[in-house]
mmCIF file of C-alpha atoms in Angstrom:
data_model
loop_
_atom_site.group_PDB
_atom_site.id
_atom_site.type_symbol
_atom_site.label_atom_id
_atom_site.label_comp_id
_atom_site.label_asym_id
_atom_site.label_seq_id
_atom_site.Cartn_x
_atom_site.Cartn_y
_atom_site.Cartn_z
ATOM 1 C CA MET A 1 0.014 -0.094 -0.088
ATOM 2 C CA PHE A 2 1.387 3.329 -0.876
ATOM 3 C CA ALA A 3 -0.104 7.145 -1.155
ATOM 4 C CA ALA A 4 0.092 8.776 -4.644
ATOM 5 C CA GLY A 5 -1.320 12.068 -6.124
ATOM 6 C CA VAL A 6 -3.003 14.931 -4.567
ATOM 7 C CA GLY A 7 -4.742 14.182 -1.325
ATOM 8 C CA SER A 8 -2.568 11.236 -1.141
ATOM 9 C CA THR A 9 -4.622 8.682 -2.453
ATOM 10 C CA LEU A 10 -3.977 5.005 -1.221
ATOM 11 C CA ILE A 11 -3.418 2.362 -3.716
ATOM 12 C CA ASN A 12 -2.936 -1.126 -3.415
ATOM 13 C CA VAL A 13 -0.474 -2.653 -5.782
ATOM 14 C CA ARG A 14 -2.691 -5.164 -7.238
ATOM 15 C CA SER A 15 -4.804 -2.243 -7.717
ATOM 16 C CA VAL A 16 -2.058 -0.791 -9.945
ATOM 17 C CA TRP A 17 -2.172 -3.866 -11.837
ATOM 18 C CA PHE A 18 -5.817 -3.857 -12.133
ATOM 19 C CA LEU A 19 -5.606 -0.342 -13.843
ATOM 20 C CA LEU A 20 -2.486 -1.208 -15.972
ATOM 21 C CA LEU A 21 -4.583 -4.299 -17.151
ATOM 22 C CA TYR A 22 -7.804 -2.413 -18.126
ATOM 23 C CA ALA A 23 -5.677 0.546 -19.111
ATOM 24 C CA SER A 24 -3.988 -1.525 -22.022
ATOM 25 C CA ASP A 25 -5.375 -2.734 -25.286
ATOM 26 C CA LEU A 26 -4.251 -5.866 -24.185
ATOM 27 C CA LEU A 27 -7.913 -7.462 -23.707
ATOM 28 C CA ASP A 28 -8.812 -6.410 -26.765
ATOM 29 C CA ILE A 29 -6.625 -8.982 -28.532
ATOM 30 C CA LEU A 30 -6.618 -11.778 -26.143
ATOM 31 C CA THR A 31 -8.582 -14.578 -26.809
ATOM 32 C CA ALA A 32 -11.618 -15.321 -24.481
ATOM 33 C CA ALA A 33 -10.028 -17.797 -22.449
ATOM 34 C CA GLU A 34 -7.415 -15.550 -21.652
ATOM 35 C CA LYS A 35 -9.578 -12.662 -21.159
ATOM 36 C CA GLU A 36 -11.232 -14.696 -18.661
ATOM 37 C CA LYS A 37 -8.114 -15.899 -16.926
ATOM 38 C CA LEU A 38 -6.756 -12.325 -16.718
ATOM 39 C CA ALA A 39 -10.326 -9.976 -15.894
ATOM 40 C CA GLY A 40 -12.443 -12.785 -14.641
ATOM 41 C CA GLY A 41 -11.408 -11.951 -10.784
ATOM 42 C CA ASP A 42 -10.104 -15.579 -10.195
ATOM 43 C CA ARG A 43 -6.603 -14.318 -10.830
ATOM 44 C CA ASP A 44 -6.566 -10.498 -8.883
ATOM 45 C CA ASN A 45 -4.432 -11.843 -6.310
ATOM 46 C CA ASP A 46 -1.948 -12.834 -8.522
ATOM 47 C CA LEU A 47 -2.678 -11.007 -11.300
ATOM 48 C CA LEU A 48 1.296 -11.006 -12.280
ATOM 49 C CA ASP A 49 1.857 -14.524 -12.118
ATOM 50 C CA ALA A 50 -1.487 -14.937 -14.423
ATOM 51 C CA LEU A 51 -0.296 -12.696 -17.048
ATOM 52 C CA ALA A 52 3.220 -13.817 -17.183
ATOM 53 C CA ASP A 53 1.987 -17.533 -17.501
ATOM 54 C CA VAL A 54 -0.078 -16.124 -20.848
ATOM 55 C CA LEU A 55 3.219 -14.343 -21.809
ATOM 56 C CA ALA A 56 5.399 -17.704 -21.800
ATOM 57 C CA ALA A 57 2.367 -19.889 -23.286
ATOM 58 C CA GLN A 58 2.312 -17.481 -26.196
ATOM 59 C CA VAL A 59 6.112 -17.248 -26.579
ATOM 60 C CA GLU A 60 5.954 -21.244 -26.893
ATOM 61 C CA VAL A 61 3.609 -21.394 -29.159
ATOM 62 C CA ARG A 62 5.451 -18.515 -31.310
ATOM 63 C CA LEU A 63 8.548 -20.735 -30.866
ATOM 64 C CA ARG A 64 6.662 -23.671 -32.428
ATOM 65 C CA SER A 65 5.256 -21.725 -35.681
ATOM 66 C CA MET A 66 8.989 -20.159 -36.297
ATOM 67 C CA LEU A 67 10.296 -16.954 -35.319
ATOM 68 C CA ALA A 68 9.863 -14.081 -37.634
ATOM 69 C CA ARG A 69 13.425 -13.275 -39.523
ATOM 70 C CA GLY A 70 14.783 -10.016 -39.979
ATOM 71 C CA TYR A 71 18.088 -8.881 -41.379
ATOM 72 C CA GLN A 72 21.487 -7.360 -39.762
ATOM 73 C CA SER A 73 24.712 -5.850 -40.961
ATOM 74 C CA SER A 74 27.702 -7.446 -40.213
ATOM 75 C CA SER A 75 31.423 -7.100 -41.129
ATOM 76 C CA GLU A 76 34.088 -8.917 -40.849
ATOM 77 C CA PRO A 77 37.516 -10.176 -42.865
ATOM 78 C CA LEU A 78 36.744 -13.069 -45.331
ATOM 79 C CA ALA A 79 38.890 -15.393 -47.661
ATOM 80 C CA ARG A 80 36.175 -15.045 -50.766
ATOM 81 C CA VAL A 81 34.176 -11.954 -51.502
ATOM 82 C CA ARG A 82 30.494 -11.392 -49.817
ATOM 83 C CA GLY A 83 28.265 -8.352 -50.140
ATOM 84 C CA ARG A 84 30.347 -5.255 -50.413
ATOM 85 C CA ILE A 85 33.902 -5.099 -50.021
ATOM 86 C CA ASP A 86 35.181 -2.349 -47.622
ATOM 87 C CA HIS A 87 38.407 -1.458 -49.334
ATOM 88 C CA LEU A 88 39.514 1.163 -46.774
ATOM 89 C CA GLY A 89 39.123 -1.275 -43.836
ATOM 90 C CA THR A 90 41.056 -3.638 -45.622
ATOM 91 C CA GLU A 91 44.120 -1.607 -46.411
ATOM 92 C CA ARG A 92 43.872 0.046 -42.928
ATOM 93 C CA ARG A 93 44.278 -3.353 -41.384
ATOM 94 C CA ARG A 94 46.475 -5.128 -43.849
ATOM 95 C CA LEU A 95 43.902 -8.047 -44.416
ATOM 96 C CA MET A 96 45.617 -8.456 -48.500
ATOM 97 C CA GLU A 97 48.867 -9.870 -46.872
ATOM 98 C CA SER A 98 46.799 -12.783 -45.205
ATOM 99 C CA GLY A 99 44.381 -13.287 -48.255
ATOM 100 C CA LYS A 100 41.398 -11.915 -46.801
ATOM 101 C CA ILE A 101 39.540 -8.744 -47.589
ATOM 102 C CA GLN A 102 36.667 -6.832 -45.387
ATOM 103 C CA CYS A 103 33.315 -7.741 -46.406
ATOM 104 C CA CYS A 104 29.799 -5.700 -45.210
ATOM 105 C CA TYR A 105 26.874 -8.139 -46.055
ATOM 106 C CA MET A 106 23.491 -8.253 -44.728
ATOM 107 C CA GLU A 107 22.522 -11.591 -43.113
ATOM 108 C CA GLN A 108 19.120 -13.378 -41.769
ATOM 109 C CA THR A 109 18.490 -13.340 -37.911
ATOM 110 C CA VAL A 110 16.053 -13.993 -35.405
ATOM 111 C CA ASN A 111 17.724 -12.005 -33.124
ATOM 112 C CA LEU A 112 15.296 -9.026 -33.329
ATOM 113 C CA PRO A 113 14.786 -6.185 -31.018
ATOM 114 C CA ARG A 114 11.194 -7.535 -30.236
ATOM 115 C CA TYR A 115 11.945 -10.988 -29.704
ATOM 116 C CA ARG A 116 14.985 -9.367 -27.446
ATOM 117 C CA PHE A 117 12.479 -7.825 -25.479
ATOM 118 C CA MET A 118 10.373 -10.837 -24.919
ATOM 119 C CA LEU A 119 13.306 -12.773 -23.447
ATOM 120 C CA VAL A 120 14.586 -9.763 -20.790
ATOM 121 C CA THR A 121 10.654 -9.648 -20.072
ATOM 122 C CA LEU A 122 10.461 -13.423 -19.256
ATOM 123 C CA ARG A 123 13.635 -13.571 -16.995
ATOM 124 C CA ARG A 124 12.195 -10.163 -15.067
ATOM 125 C CA ALA A 125 8.863 -12.198 -14.854
ATOM 126 C CA ALA A 126 10.553 -15.201 -13.643
ATOM 127 C CA ARG A 127 12.470 -13.024 -10.943
ATOM 128 C CA GLY A 128 9.160 -11.441 -9.886
ATOM 129 C CA ALA A 129 6.503 -14.395 -9.958
ATOM 130 C CA VAL A 130 5.228 -15.794 -6.859
ATOM 131 C CA SER A 131 4.534 -19.107 -8.218
ATOM 132 C CA GLU A 132 7.356 -21.686 -8.465
ATOM 133 C CA SER A 133 5.910 -23.251 -11.238
ATOM 134 C CA VAL A 134 5.410 -20.074 -13.281
ATOM 135 C CA SER A 135 8.577 -18.719 -12.819
ATOM 136 C CA ARG A 136 10.113 -21.758 -13.974
ATOM 137 C CA ARG A 137 8.331 -21.984 -16.864
ATOM 138 C CA CYS A 138 9.288 -18.211 -17.853
ATOM 139 C CA LEU A 139 12.846 -19.102 -17.372
ATOM 140 C CA THR A 140 12.332 -22.150 -19.757
ATOM 141 C CA THR A 141 10.829 -20.320 -22.376
ATOM 142 C CA ALA A 142 13.552 -17.649 -22.005
ATOM 143 C CA GLN A 143 16.392 -20.219 -22.413
ATOM 144 C CA LEU A 144 14.177 -21.715 -25.656
ATOM 145 C CA LEU A 145 14.053 -18.241 -27.165
ATOM 146 C CA GLU A 146 18.332 -18.294 -26.051
ATOM 147 C CA ARG A 147 18.773 -21.749 -28.331
ATOM 148 C CA SER A 148 17.231 -20.257 -31.306
ATOM 149 C CA GLY A 149 19.345 -17.561 -31.722
ATOM 150 C CA VAL A 150 18.177 -14.683 -29.459
ATOM 151 C CA SER A 151 20.592 -12.700 -26.936
ATOM 152 C CA SER A 152 19.862 -11.335 -23.744
ATOM 153 C CA MET A 153 20.730 -7.991 -24.364
ATOM 154 C CA ASP A 154 17.736 -5.853 -23.701
ATOM 155 C CA PRO A 155 16.951 -3.555 -26.554
ATOM 156 C CA THR A 156 16.862 0.276 -26.726
ATOM 157 C CA PRO A 157 13.523 2.446 -27.198
ATOM 158 C CA SER A 158 14.668 3.146 -30.899
ATOM 159 C CA GLU A 159 15.514 -0.398 -31.871
ATOM 160 C CA ILE A 160 11.863 -1.219 -30.548
ATOM 161 C CA SER A 161 10.545 1.791 -32.532
ATOM 162 C CA LYS A 162 12.153 0.842 -35.833
ATOM 163 C CA GLU A 163 10.675 -2.489 -35.453
ATOM 164 C CA HIS A 164 8.327 -3.736 -39.053
ATOM 165 C CA TYR A 165 5.377 -6.086 -38.373
ATOM 166 C CA GLY A 166 4.293 -7.748 -41.577
ATOM 167 C CA HIS A 167 1.072 -9.624 -42.491
ATOM 168 C CA PHE A 168 2.107 -12.955 -40.561
ATOM 169 C CA ASP A 169 3.896 -11.112 -37.523
ATOM 170 C CA GLN A 170 0.627 -9.977 -35.913
ATOM 171 C CA PRO A 171 1.441 -12.560 -33.416
ATOM 172 C CA ASP A 172 4.437 -10.939 -32.453
ATOM 173 C CA ARG A 173 2.440 -7.306 -31.766
ATOM 174 C CA LYS A 174 0.437 -9.252 -29.541
ATOM 175 C CA LEU A 175 3.618 -10.513 -27.542
ATOM 176 C CA MET A 176 4.901 -7.143 -27.660
ATOM 177 C CA ALA A 177 1.899 -6.065 -25.930
ATOM 178 C CA VAL A 178 1.971 -8.520 -23.051
ATOM 179 C CA SER A 179 5.539 -7.845 -22.491
ATOM 180 C CA THR A 180 5.095 -4.170 -22.390
ATOM 181 C CA LEU A 181 1.969 -5.098 -19.507
ATOM 182 C CA VAL A 182 4.380 -7.416 -17.541
ATOM 183 C CA ARG A 183 7.045 -4.643 -17.253
ATOM 184 C CA GLU A 184 4.763 -2.230 -16.181
ATOM 185 C CA MET A 185 3.544 -4.342 -13.816
ATOM 186 C CA CYS A 186 7.058 -5.008 -12.577
ATOM 187 C CA ALA A 187 6.414 -5.033 -8.626
ATOM 188 C CA PRO A 188 8.975 -4.335 -5.774
ATOM 189 C CA GLU A 189 11.837 -6.776 -5.297
ATOM 190 C CA HIS A 190 13.120 -6.540 -1.684
ATOM 191 C CA SER A 191 16.774 -6.512 -2.752
ATOM 192 C CA SER A 192 19.281 -3.768 -4.257
ATOM 193 C CA GLY A 193 18.985 -3.142 -7.629
ATOM 194 C CA THR A 194 17.104 -0.823 -10.411
ATOM 195 C CA ASP A 195 13.864 -2.488 -9.765
ATOM 196 C CA GLU A 196 11.322 -0.453 -7.705
ATOM 197 C CA LEU A 197 7.375 0.398 -8.173
ATOM 198 C CA PRO A 198 6.476 0.672 -11.380
ATOM 199 C CA ALA A 199 7.796 4.255 -12.902
ATOM 200 C CA ILE A 200 4.014 5.952 -13.596
ATOM 201 C CA LEU A 201 3.160 5.769 -9.901
ATOM 202 C CA ARG A 202 6.313 8.353 -9.637
ATOM 203 C CA ASN A 203 4.295 10.690 -12.066
ATOM 204 C CA GLU A 204 1.141 11.973 -10.701
ATOM 205 C CA HIS A 205 0.174 13.080 -14.425
ATOM 206 C CA ALA A 206 0.368 9.689 -15.831
ATOM 207 C CA LEU A 207 -1.574 8.354 -13.068
ATOM 208 C CA ARG A 208 -4.503 10.660 -14.080
ATOM 209 C CA GLY A 209 -3.978 9.649 -17.586
ATOM 210 C CA LEU A 210 -3.990 5.911 -16.292
ATOM 211 C CA PHE A 211 -6.898 6.177 -14.072
ATOM 212 C CA GLU A 212 -8.819 7.865 -16.727
ATOM 213 C CA LYS A 213 -7.688 5.262 -19.635
ATOM 214 C CA ALA A 214 -8.555 2.188 -16.918
ATOM 215 C CA ILE A 215 -12.245 3.415 -16.446
ATOM 216 C CA ARG A 216 -12.686 3.973 -20.439
ATOM 217 C CA GLY A 217 -11.218 0.171 -20.674
ATOM 218 C CA PHE A 218 -13.332 -1.478 -17.828
ATOM 219 C CA TYR A 219 -16.226 -0.252 -19.680
ATOM 220 C CA ARG A 220 -15.555 -1.195 -22.567
ATOM 221 C CA HIS A 221 -14.562 -4.484 -21.967
ATOM 222 C CA HIS A 222 -17.810 -5.014 -19.714
ATOM 223 C CA LEU A 223 -20.295 -2.995 -21.269
ATOM 224 C CA VAL A 224 -19.731 -3.583 -25.322
ATOM 225 C CA PRO A 225 -20.725 -7.323 -25.305
ATOM 226 C CA THR A 226 -23.781 -6.412 -24.027
ATOM 227 C CA GLY A 227 -24.652 -4.006 -26.865
ATOM 228 C CA TYR A 228 -23.263 -0.565 -25.321
ATOM 229 C CA MET A 229 -20.941 1.405 -27.177
ATOM 230 C CA VAL A 230 -17.995 3.171 -25.516
ATOM 231 C CA SER A 231 -15.660 5.693 -26.570
ATOM 232 C CA ALA A 232 -13.442 8.654 -25.418
ATOM 233 C CA LYS A 233 -15.861 11.620 -27.246
ATOM 234 C CA SER A 234 -14.941 15.478 -28.635
ATOM 235 C CA THR A 235 -16.836 17.855 -29.617
ATOM 236 C CA ALA A 236 -17.435 21.373 -30.286
ATOM 237 C CA TRP A 237 -19.624 23.600 -28.233
ATOM 238 C CA PRO A 238 -22.721 24.405 -30.053
ATOM 239 C CA ALA A 239 -22.001 27.802 -30.742
ATOM 240 C CA ALA A 240 -23.266 30.396 -33.577
ATOM 241 C CA GLY A 241 -21.086 33.056 -34.602
ATOM 242 C CA GLU A 242 -17.729 34.169 -37.000
ATOM 243 C CA ASN A 243 -15.179 31.360 -37.391
ATOM 244 C CA THR A 244 -12.631 33.761 -36.213
ATOM 245 C CA ALA A 245 -14.565 34.013 -32.710
ATOM 246 C CA LEU A 246 -15.343 30.287 -32.420
ATOM 247 C CA ALA A 247 -11.463 29.397 -33.320
ATOM 248 C CA PHE A 248 -11.200 30.558 -29.668
ATOM 249 C CA LEU A 249 -13.682 28.255 -28.178
ATOM 250 C CA PRO A 250 -12.199 24.701 -26.473
ATOM 251 C CA ARG A 251 -13.563 21.581 -27.389
ATOM 252 C CA LEU A 252 -15.210 19.415 -24.779
ATOM 253 C CA ASN A 253 -13.369 16.268 -24.300
ATOM 254 C CA ALA A 254 -15.464 13.477 -22.236
ATOM 255 C CA ASP A 255 -13.242 10.894 -20.755
ATOM 256 C CA VAL A 256 -15.864 8.163 -21.215
ATOM 257 C CA LEU A 257 -19.176 8.106 -23.197
ATOM 258 C CA ILE A 258 -21.149 5.151 -22.965
ATOM 259 C CA ARG A 259 -24.261 5.054 -25.588
ATOM 260 C CA GLY A 260 -26.519 2.243 -25.624
ATOM 261 C CA PRO A 261 -30.412 2.013 -27.130
ATOM 262 C CA GLY A 262 -31.871 5.047 -25.944
ATOM 263 C CA HIS A 263 -29.424 6.129 -22.926
ATOM 264 C CA GLN A 264 -26.360 7.621 -22.685
ATOM 265 C CA THR A 265 -23.826 8.234 -19.784
ATOM 266 C CA VAL A 266 -21.096 11.061 -19.499
ATOM 267 C CA VAL A 267 -18.425 9.743 -17.445
ATOM 268 C CA GLU A 268 -15.936 12.181 -15.775
ATOM 269 C CA CYS A 269 -13.012 10.680 -14.356
ATOM 270 C CA LYS A 270 -10.753 12.440 -11.678
ATOM 271 C CA PHE A 271 -7.739 11.215 -9.945
ATOM 272 C CA ALA A 272 -8.225 13.758 -7.142
ATOM 273 C CA PRO A 273 -10.313 14.957 -4.399
ATOM 274 C CA ILE A 274 -13.578 15.757 -5.800
ATOM 275 C CA PHE A 275 -15.129 16.840 -2.498
ATOM 276 C CA VAL A 276 -13.981 20.244 -1.266
ATOM 277 C CA GLU A 277 -14.064 22.428 1.981
ATOM 278 C CA ARG A 278 -15.193 26.121 1.690
ATOM 279 C CA HIS A 279 -16.009 27.959 4.644
ATOM 280 C CA GLY A 280 -16.481 24.982 7.254
ATOM 281 C CA LYS A 281 -18.776 22.875 4.659
ATOM 282 C CA VAL A 282 -17.932 20.379 2.523
ATOM 283 C CA MET A 283 -19.228 20.129 -0.979
ATOM 284 C CA LEU A 284 -18.642 18.959 -4.250
ATOM 285 C CA ASP A 285 -15.762 20.665 -6.507
ATOM 286 C CA PRO A 286 -18.011 23.598 -7.969
ATOM 287 C CA GLY A 287 -15.459 23.272 -11.101
ATOM 288 C CA TYR A 288 -15.907 19.516 -11.824
ATOM 289 C CA LEU A 289 -19.620 19.916 -11.459
ATOM 290 C CA ARG A 290 -19.588 22.835 -13.718
ATOM 291 C CA GLN A 291 -17.704 20.509 -16.235
ATOM 292 C CA LEU A 292 -19.888 17.622 -16.130
ATOM 293 C CA TYR A 293 -22.845 19.423 -16.445
ATOM 294 C CA SER A 294 -22.049 21.378 -19.616
ATOM 295 C CA TYR A 295 -20.566 18.319 -20.844
ATOM 296 C CA ALA A 296 -23.943 16.053 -20.347
ATOM 297 C CA SER A 297 -25.875 19.111 -21.251
ATOM 298 C CA VAL A 298 -23.874 19.530 -24.672
ATOM 299 C CA PHE A 299 -23.891 15.599 -25.356
ATOM 300 C CA SER A 300 -27.674 15.416 -24.468
ATOM 301 C CA HIS A 301 -28.292 17.742 -27.871
ATOM 302 C CA GLY A 302 -29.670 15.851 -30.776
ATOM 303 C CA PHE A 303 -29.498 12.444 -28.768
ATOM 304 C CA ASN A 304 -33.198 10.565 -28.776
ATOM 305 C CA GLY A 305 -32.714 9.355 -25.453
ATOM 306 C CA ARG A 306 -31.895 9.616 -21.522
ATOM 307 C CA THR A 307 -28.641 11.351 -20.686
ATOM 308 C CA CYS A 308 -26.954 10.989 -17.453
ATOM 309 C CA ALA A 309 -23.400 12.166 -15.805
ATOM 310 C CA LEU A 310 -21.368 10.003 -13.755
ATOM 311 C CA LEU A 311 -18.736 11.404 -11.287
ATOM 312 C CA LEU A 312 -15.994 9.244 -10.383
ATOM 313 C CA GLY A 313 -13.293 9.924 -8.160
ATOM 314 C CA ALA A 314 -10.504 8.141 -6.209
ATOM 315 C CA LEU A 315 -11.148 8.141 -2.947
ATOM 316 C CA VAL A 316 -8.215 10.081 -0.941
ATOM 317 C CA ASP A 317 -7.205 9.969 2.645
ATOM 318 C CA ARG A 318 -9.768 11.420 5.234
ATOM 319 C CA SER A 319 -12.411 12.371 2.895
ATOM 320 C CA SER A 320 -15.548 13.655 4.078
ATOM 321 C CA GLY A 321 -17.675 13.393 1.306
ATOM 322 C CA ARG A 322 -20.074 10.322 0.215
ATOM 323 C CA ASN A 323 -21.666 8.797 -2.463
ATOM 324 C CA LEU A 324 -24.282 11.098 -3.996
ATOM 325 C CA ASP A 325 -27.287 10.795 -6.619
ATOM 326 C CA PHE A 326 -29.569 13.585 -7.778
ATOM 327 C CA VAL A 327 -31.017 15.409 -10.486
ATOM 328 C CA LEU A 328 -29.694 18.830 -12.023
ATOM 329 C CA ASP A 329 -31.860 20.479 -14.742
ATOM 330 C CA GLY A 330 -33.173 17.223 -15.710
ATOM 331 C CA ILE A 331 -30.106 15.394 -15.872
ATOM 332 C CA PRO A 332 -29.463 12.342 -13.324
ATOM 333 C CA PHE A 333 -26.116 12.808 -11.409
ATOM 334 C CA THR A 334 -24.208 10.028 -9.842
ATOM 335 C CA VAL A 335 -21.142 10.614 -7.739
ATOM 336 C CA ARG A 336 -18.691 7.830 -6.366
ATOM 337 C CA GLN A 337 -15.426 7.357 -5.106
ATOM 338 C CA ILE A 338 -13.713 4.305 -5.975
ATOM 339 C CA ASP A 339 -11.365 3.501 -2.856
ATOM 340 C CA LEU A 340 -8.244 2.054 -4.656
ATOM 341 C CA SER A 341 -6.765 0.918 -1.715
ATOM 342 C CA SER A 342 -9.534 -2.218 -1.690
ATOM 343 C CA ARG A 343 -9.050 -5.400 -3.664
ATOM 344 C CA PRO A 344 -9.350 -5.625 -7.341
ATOM 345 C CA ARG A 345 -12.895 -7.473 -7.119
ATOM 346 C CA GLU A 346 -14.458 -4.580 -4.983
ATOM 347 C CA ILE A 347 -13.172 -2.096 -7.289
ATOM 348 C CA ARG A 348 -14.900 -4.159 -10.097
ATOM 349 C CA GLU A 349 -17.921 -4.062 -8.663
ATOM 350 C CA ALA A 350 -18.358 -0.449 -7.362
ATOM 351 C CA LEU A 351 -17.402 0.596 -11.239
ATOM 352 C CA LEU A 352 -20.449 -1.452 -12.396
ATOM 353 C CA ALA A 353 -22.552 -0.359 -9.744
ATOM 354 C CA ALA A 354 -21.854 3.299 -10.118
ATOM 355 C CA PHE A 355 -23.011 3.171 -14.021
ATOM 356 C CA SER A 356 -25.932 0.935 -13.198
ATOM 357 C CA ALA A 357 -27.090 3.853 -10.744
ATOM 358 C CA GLY A 358 -27.921 5.699 -13.511
ATOM 359 C CA LEU A 359 -29.722 3.215 -15.642
ATOM 360 C CA PRO A 360 -33.466 3.940 -15.636
ATOM 361 C CA GLU A 361 -34.523 0.820 -13.882
ATOM 362 C CA ALA A 362 -32.330 1.733 -11.164
ATOM 363 C CA SER A 363 -34.120 5.384 -10.472
ATOM 364 C CA HIS A 364 -37.322 3.237 -10.764
ATOM 365 C CA ARG A 365 -36.173 1.232 -7.990
ATOM 366 C CA GLN A 366 -35.288 4.377 -5.869
#
């Protein structure tokens, strides 16, 4: 457990794994069985182990189907010509005296940056895994990669960015997504070294983005199969006037817009205190309330159905606010604080309950 962000938001490390999982695009490319394994809730306490196990299994499948090959440049003295002759290198090293010439050529290799990235990730996962069987499997898979010709030198971000994926390399994209998430989930080790808490936890701006993206990913994963559309929505103000004047108006960027038949919910996510104290009175942050009201009002224009507003904030230490349900100018508002110090299962239930509170059948029950 550690504190982060404004107002000292308490976060469980497992909750960080939960956020990272839903904030990634990984769930969109996994099989149904893999999704259930990671997001079903049964592996919340050892999510890193479950993800490492998925990575090892997928790398093993990729090894059986043959790794992709690329080209790397090589330069060495040879007794016969191969590729291009390096005349300057040949003369400088006086290779002709020994019957050799310096040659520069391209050769096929499986030692690509993507596979080196996976190999190093498997070794890190083996160190961080709680389960001995998962740790052993990760090490075994890493050794298989090495025997195939992949080195254990970690590639630089520049090398990773230059990777090209062909039509038959789509499995590698999935493996890179899993490997990246495993690295981001890297938990603290009780030993000296460079491994600490995930770097994102030392960056408040990145934490806000993570919270927003995770909420959007969570609702997309759980609601899209039931017929909803979930996205981040941007629109202009419904203003009239000269274009030169309208150019100064900012756009309205909703964190999450959930749309279903005859119903839409505008969701605003805040990794910060959503309740403030003014003149001895606890109240909703006026700026957040005005922002969400504006968004809900604008998005309701032209929509043939019911529009609701949902404000989700990370519960901060010693918060005196509470859950709120009210109607403002005909728009139902739901305000919820999400306790990130609780277990992932409880966070999952709280998020689903927060969305359900704004549904028409929920208002009828109230």
